[in-house]
């Protein structure tokens, strides 16, 4: 089976940096997704990590350690629009992204 | 523009009624998925289809049914057997590599 843990809520200040952690215990692992979901809207893809290490994409970076079952999403220069839920999801198989198991999400509130 | 269209945006179901949620995509993706999201929780897989005329149960298929007669369309029926249907329903498709998943805007289903 799959078990994914991430903090329920986080708060940060505009312009700051925040790190959202995700730990997982899975029977199969191919890669880890991060999605952003604003309230009442669909999730949007942020990143997909397959190999260990840090991948940077503008203000957002994602890190993966397969041996530790650990990932984090790093958001820099926070903006008010970054207030959203961030979902971590583990993909068990390379060609079947939709069979991913999702964590419950971390609700990030950015304050002025 | 390429994407996934879900309709309706809001849907109300009466007791004992079956309702059908529409999902159409023009991304030419083979794989399509239906998820359910309850407040404060992540996404749970209801059904998925990797090719036309074939579909598989996900983690919470009881009380739901699907069809996949055309590549572009993957409708979900919430049957009267689903006793707690109130939720946000998301349809998705994934790219051939399986690395990215695209979501529709969602349908919010409530019980009258």
Short mmCIF file of N, CA and C in Angstrom, two decimals, chain A residues 3-97:
data_model
loop_
_atom_site.label_atom_id
_atom_site.label_comp_id
_atom_site.label_asym_id
_atom_site.label_seq_id
_atom_site.Cartn_x
_atom_site.Cartn_y
_atom_site.Cartn_z
N UNK A 3 1.39 5.18 1.82
CA UNK A 3 1.10 6.08 2.92
C UNK A 3 1.89 7.35 2.70
N UNK A 4 1.20 8.47 2.64
CA UNK A 4 1.85 9.75 2.35
C UNK A 4 1.48 10.75 3.43
N UNK A 5 2.50 11.39 4.01
CA UNK A 5 2.27 12.36 5.07
C UNK A 5 2.81 13.73 4.70
N UNK A 6 2.02 14.74 4.91
CA UNK A 6 2.45 16.12 4.76
C UNK A 6 1.71 16.95 5.80
N UNK A 7 2.31 18.08 6.21
CA UNK A 7 1.66 18.90 7.23
C UNK A 7 0.31 19.42 6.72
N UNK A 8 -0.62 19.60 7.64
CA UNK A 8 -1.96 20.04 7.25
C UNK A 8 -1.98 21.50 6.86
N UNK A 9 -1.31 22.32 7.65
CA UNK A 9 -1.35 23.77 7.39
C UNK A 9 0.02 24.39 7.63
N UNK A 10 0.31 25.46 6.89
CA UNK A 10 1.50 26.26 7.11
C UNK A 10 1.16 27.71 6.83
N UNK A 11 1.86 28.59 7.52
CA UNK A 11 1.68 30.02 7.31
C UNK A 11 3.04 30.65 7.08
N UNK A 12 3.12 31.59 6.15
CA UNK A 12 4.38 32.27 5.88
C UNK A 12 4.08 33.71 5.46
N UNK A 13 5.14 34.50 5.42
CA UNK A 13 4.99 35.93 5.12
C UNK A 13 5.37 36.20 3.67
N UNK A 14 4.69 37.13 3.08
CA UNK A 14 4.99 37.54 1.71
C UNK A 14 6.47 37.90 1.57
N UNK A 15 7.10 37.38 0.51
CA UNK A 15 8.52 37.64 0.28
C UNK A 15 9.45 36.63 0.92
N UNK A 16 8.94 35.81 1.79
CA UNK A 16 9.77 34.83 2.51
C UNK A 16 9.92 33.54 1.69
N UNK A 17 10.60 32.56 2.31
CA UNK A 17 10.78 31.23 1.72
C UNK A 17 10.05 30.22 2.61
N UNK A 18 9.39 29.24 2.00
CA UNK A 18 8.73 28.21 2.79
C UNK A 18 9.04 26.84 2.18
N UNK A 19 9.20 25.85 3.06
CA UNK A 19 9.48 24.49 2.62
C UNK A 19 8.35 23.58 3.09
N UNK A 20 7.73 22.89 2.16
CA UNK A 20 6.64 21.97 2.48
C UNK A 20 7.16 20.55 2.31
N UNK A 21 7.14 19.79 3.40
CA UNK A 21 7.69 18.44 3.39
C UNK A 21 6.66 17.38 3.08
N UNK A 22 7.14 16.28 2.53
CA UNK A 22 6.28 15.14 2.23
C UNK A 22 7.09 13.86 2.46
N UNK A 23 6.58 12.99 3.30
CA UNK A 23 7.22 11.69 3.48
C UNK A 23 6.28 10.60 3.00
N UNK A 24 6.87 9.53 2.49
CA UNK A 24 6.02 8.49 1.92
C UNK A 24 6.57 7.11 2.23
N UNK A 25 5.67 6.17 2.34
CA UNK A 25 6.01 4.74 2.46
C UNK A 25 5.14 4.04 1.44
N UNK A 26 5.77 3.47 0.43
CA UNK A 26 5.00 2.90 -0.67
C UNK A 26 5.54 1.54 -1.05
N UNK A 27 4.66 0.73 -1.61
CA UNK A 27 5.06 -0.60 -2.06
C UNK A 27 5.70 -0.53 -3.44
N UNK A 28 5.48 0.52 -4.15
CA UNK A 28 6.10 0.72 -5.46
C UNK A 28 6.34 2.20 -5.64
N UNK A 29 7.45 2.57 -6.25
CA UNK A 29 7.74 3.99 -6.43
C UNK A 29 8.44 4.21 -7.75
N UNK A 30 7.86 5.14 -8.53
CA UNK A 30 8.55 5.56 -9.74
C UNK A 30 8.90 7.03 -9.70
N UNK A 31 8.02 7.83 -9.15
CA UNK A 31 8.29 9.26 -9.09
C UNK A 31 7.31 9.95 -8.16
N UNK A 32 7.58 11.22 -7.90
CA UNK A 32 6.75 11.98 -6.97
C UNK A 32 6.33 13.29 -7.61
N UNK A 33 5.02 13.55 -7.55
CA UNK A 33 4.45 14.77 -8.11
C UNK A 33 4.18 15.79 -7.01
N UNK A 34 4.25 17.06 -7.37
CA UNK A 34 3.70 18.15 -6.58
C UNK A 34 2.69 18.90 -7.44
N UNK A 35 1.53 19.18 -6.83
CA UNK A 35 0.49 19.95 -7.49
C UNK A 35 0.10 21.12 -6.60
N UNK A 36 -0.35 22.20 -7.24
CA UNK A 36 -0.92 23.34 -6.53
C UNK A 36 -2.42 23.35 -6.77
N UNK A 37 -3.20 23.57 -5.72
CA UNK A 37 -4.64 23.62 -5.89
C UNK A 37 -5.20 24.81 -5.12
N UNK A 38 -5.74 25.79 -5.85
CA UNK A 38 -6.43 26.89 -5.21
C UNK A 38 -7.84 26.44 -4.85
N UNK A 39 -8.38 27.07 -3.82
CA UNK A 39 -9.67 26.66 -3.26
C UNK A 39 -10.74 26.59 -4.35
N UNK A 40 -11.41 25.45 -4.43
CA UNK A 40 -12.50 25.29 -5.39
C UNK A 40 -12.07 25.06 -6.82
N UNK A 41 -10.77 24.92 -7.05
CA UNK A 41 -10.29 24.75 -8.41
C UNK A 41 -9.59 23.40 -8.56
N UNK A 42 -9.25 23.07 -9.80
CA UNK A 42 -8.54 21.82 -10.07
C UNK A 42 -7.06 21.96 -9.73
N UNK A 43 -6.40 20.86 -9.41
CA UNK A 43 -4.94 20.91 -9.20
C UNK A 43 -4.21 21.23 -10.49
N UNK A 44 -3.11 21.94 -10.36
CA UNK A 44 -2.24 22.20 -11.51
C UNK A 44 -0.87 21.63 -11.22
N UNK A 45 -0.25 21.06 -12.23
CA UNK A 45 1.03 20.38 -12.11
C UNK A 45 2.14 21.37 -11.80
N UNK A 46 2.97 21.04 -10.82
CA UNK A 46 4.14 21.85 -10.50
C UNK A 46 5.44 21.14 -10.88
N UNK A 47 5.57 19.87 -10.45
CA UNK A 47 6.85 19.19 -10.68
C UNK A 47 6.67 17.68 -10.60
N UNK A 48 7.65 16.98 -11.16
CA UNK A 48 7.69 15.52 -11.08
C UNK A 48 9.14 15.12 -10.91
N UNK A 49 9.47 14.52 -9.78
CA UNK A 49 10.84 14.07 -9.49
C UNK A 49 10.92 12.56 -9.58
N UNK A 50 11.88 12.11 -10.34
CA UNK A 50 12.14 10.68 -10.45
C UNK A 50 13.47 10.31 -9.79
N UNK A 51 14.46 11.17 -10.01
CA UNK A 51 15.80 10.94 -9.47
C UNK A 51 16.04 11.78 -8.23
N UNK A 52 16.98 11.34 -7.40
CA UNK A 52 17.35 12.10 -6.22
C UNK A 52 17.89 13.46 -6.61
N UNK A 53 17.63 14.43 -5.76
CA UNK A 53 18.22 15.74 -5.99
C UNK A 53 17.17 16.83 -6.08
N UNK A 54 17.67 18.01 -6.36
CA UNK A 54 16.84 19.21 -6.40
C UNK A 54 16.60 19.62 -7.84
N UNK A 55 15.34 19.92 -8.15
CA UNK A 55 15.00 20.46 -9.47
C UNK A 55 14.38 21.83 -9.27
N UNK A 56 14.94 22.80 -9.97
CA UNK A 56 14.48 24.18 -9.80
C UNK A 56 13.70 24.65 -11.01
N UNK A 57 12.58 25.35 -10.70
CA UNK A 57 11.75 25.88 -11.78
C UNK A 57 11.26 27.23 -11.33
N UNK A 58 12.04 28.26 -11.63
CA UNK A 58 11.64 29.60 -11.23
C UNK A 58 11.63 29.73 -9.72
N UNK A 59 10.53 30.21 -9.16
CA UNK A 59 10.45 30.40 -7.71
C UNK A 59 10.21 29.09 -6.97
N UNK A 60 9.86 28.04 -7.70
CA UNK A 60 9.55 26.76 -7.06
C UNK A 60 10.67 25.75 -7.33
N UNK A 61 11.02 24.99 -6.30
CA UNK A 61 12.00 23.91 -6.45
C UNK A 61 11.43 22.68 -5.74
N UNK A 62 11.80 21.51 -6.22
CA UNK A 62 11.35 20.28 -5.56
C UNK A 62 12.55 19.36 -5.40
N UNK A 63 12.58 18.72 -4.23
CA UNK A 63 13.69 17.84 -3.86
C UNK A 63 13.17 16.45 -3.58
N UNK A 64 13.99 15.46 -3.92
CA UNK A 64 13.60 14.07 -3.67
C UNK A 64 14.78 13.29 -3.12
N UNK A 65 14.51 12.48 -2.08
CA UNK A 65 15.46 11.48 -1.60
C UNK A 65 14.72 10.15 -1.57
N UNK A 66 15.03 9.29 -2.52
CA UNK A 66 14.34 8.01 -2.62
C UNK A 66 14.69 7.11 -1.44
N UNK A 67 15.95 7.16 -1.00
CA UNK A 67 16.37 6.27 0.08
C UNK A 67 15.69 6.64 1.39
N UNK A 68 15.35 7.91 1.56
CA UNK A 68 14.70 8.36 2.79
C UNK A 68 13.18 8.45 2.66
N UNK A 69 12.66 8.24 1.48
CA UNK A 69 11.21 8.37 1.29
C UNK A 69 10.74 9.78 1.62
N UNK A 70 11.45 10.76 1.08
CA UNK A 70 11.24 12.14 1.50
C UNK A 70 11.35 13.08 0.32
N UNK A 71 10.46 14.07 0.32
CA UNK A 71 10.49 15.11 -0.70
C UNK A 71 10.12 16.43 -0.05
N UNK A 72 10.53 17.51 -0.64
CA UNK A 72 10.01 18.81 -0.23
C UNK A 72 9.82 19.72 -1.43
N UNK A 73 8.90 20.64 -1.25
CA UNK A 73 8.65 21.69 -2.24
C UNK A 73 9.08 23.00 -1.59
N UNK A 74 9.93 23.72 -2.28
CA UNK A 74 10.47 24.98 -1.76
C UNK A 74 9.91 26.13 -2.57
N UNK A 75 9.28 27.07 -1.90
CA UNK A 75 8.72 28.23 -2.57
C UNK A 75 9.47 29.47 -2.10
N UNK A 76 10.05 30.19 -3.05
CA UNK A 76 10.82 31.38 -2.72
C UNK A 76 10.04 32.64 -3.08
N UNK A 77 10.44 33.75 -2.47
CA UNK A 77 9.83 35.05 -2.79
C UNK A 77 8.31 34.95 -2.81
N UNK A 78 7.78 34.48 -1.71
CA UNK A 78 6.36 34.19 -1.65
C UNK A 78 5.49 35.38 -2.04
N UNK A 79 4.44 35.07 -2.78
CA UNK A 79 3.46 36.06 -3.17
C UNK A 79 2.10 35.66 -2.61
N UNK A 80 1.22 36.62 -2.50
CA UNK A 80 -0.11 36.35 -1.93
C UNK A 80 -0.83 35.27 -2.75
N UNK A 81 -0.60 35.27 -4.05
CA UNK A 81 -1.27 34.28 -4.90
C UNK A 81 -0.79 32.85 -4.68
N UNK A 82 0.30 32.70 -3.92
CA UNK A 82 0.79 31.35 -3.60
C UNK A 82 -0.05 30.69 -2.50
N UNK A 83 -0.95 31.44 -1.90
CA UNK A 83 -1.86 30.85 -0.91
C UNK A 83 -2.74 29.81 -1.61
N UNK A 84 -2.55 28.55 -1.22
CA UNK A 84 -3.22 27.44 -1.90
C UNK A 84 -2.92 26.16 -1.12
N UNK A 85 -3.50 25.08 -1.60
CA UNK A 85 -3.17 23.77 -1.05
C UNK A 85 -2.13 23.13 -1.97
N UNK A 86 -1.13 22.48 -1.38
CA UNK A 86 -0.08 21.83 -2.16
C UNK A 86 -0.15 20.33 -1.91
N UNK A 87 -0.35 19.59 -2.98
CA UNK A 87 -0.57 18.15 -2.91
C UNK A 87 0.67 17.41 -3.36
N UNK A 88 1.08 16.45 -2.55
CA UNK A 88 2.17 15.55 -2.87
C UNK A 88 1.52 14.24 -3.34
N UNK A 89 2.05 13.64 -4.41
CA UNK A 89 1.46 12.40 -4.92
C UNK A 89 2.57 11.48 -5.41
N UNK A 90 2.45 10.20 -5.08
CA UNK A 90 3.46 9.22 -5.47
C UNK A 90 2.94 8.38 -6.61
N UNK A 91 3.74 8.26 -7.65
CA UNK A 91 3.39 7.45 -8.81
C UNK A 91 4.09 6.10 -8.71
N UNK A 92 3.31 5.01 -8.75
CA UNK A 92 3.94 3.70 -8.60
C UNK A 92 4.51 3.13 -9.90
N UNK A 93 4.10 3.72 -11.02
CA UNK A 93 4.47 3.13 -12.30
C UNK A 93 4.72 4.24 -13.30
N UNK A 94 5.71 4.07 -14.15
CA UNK A 94 6.15 5.15 -15.02
C UNK A 94 5.07 5.66 -15.95
N UNK A 95 4.28 4.77 -16.53
CA UNK A 95 3.37 5.21 -17.58
C UNK A 95 1.93 5.35 -17.11
N UNK A 96 1.72 5.46 -15.83
CA UNK A 96 0.35 5.55 -15.34
C UNK A 96 0.24 6.59 -14.24
N UNK A 97 0.41 7.85 -14.62
CA UNK A 97 0.43 8.93 -13.64
C UNK A 97 -0.84 8.98 -12.83
#
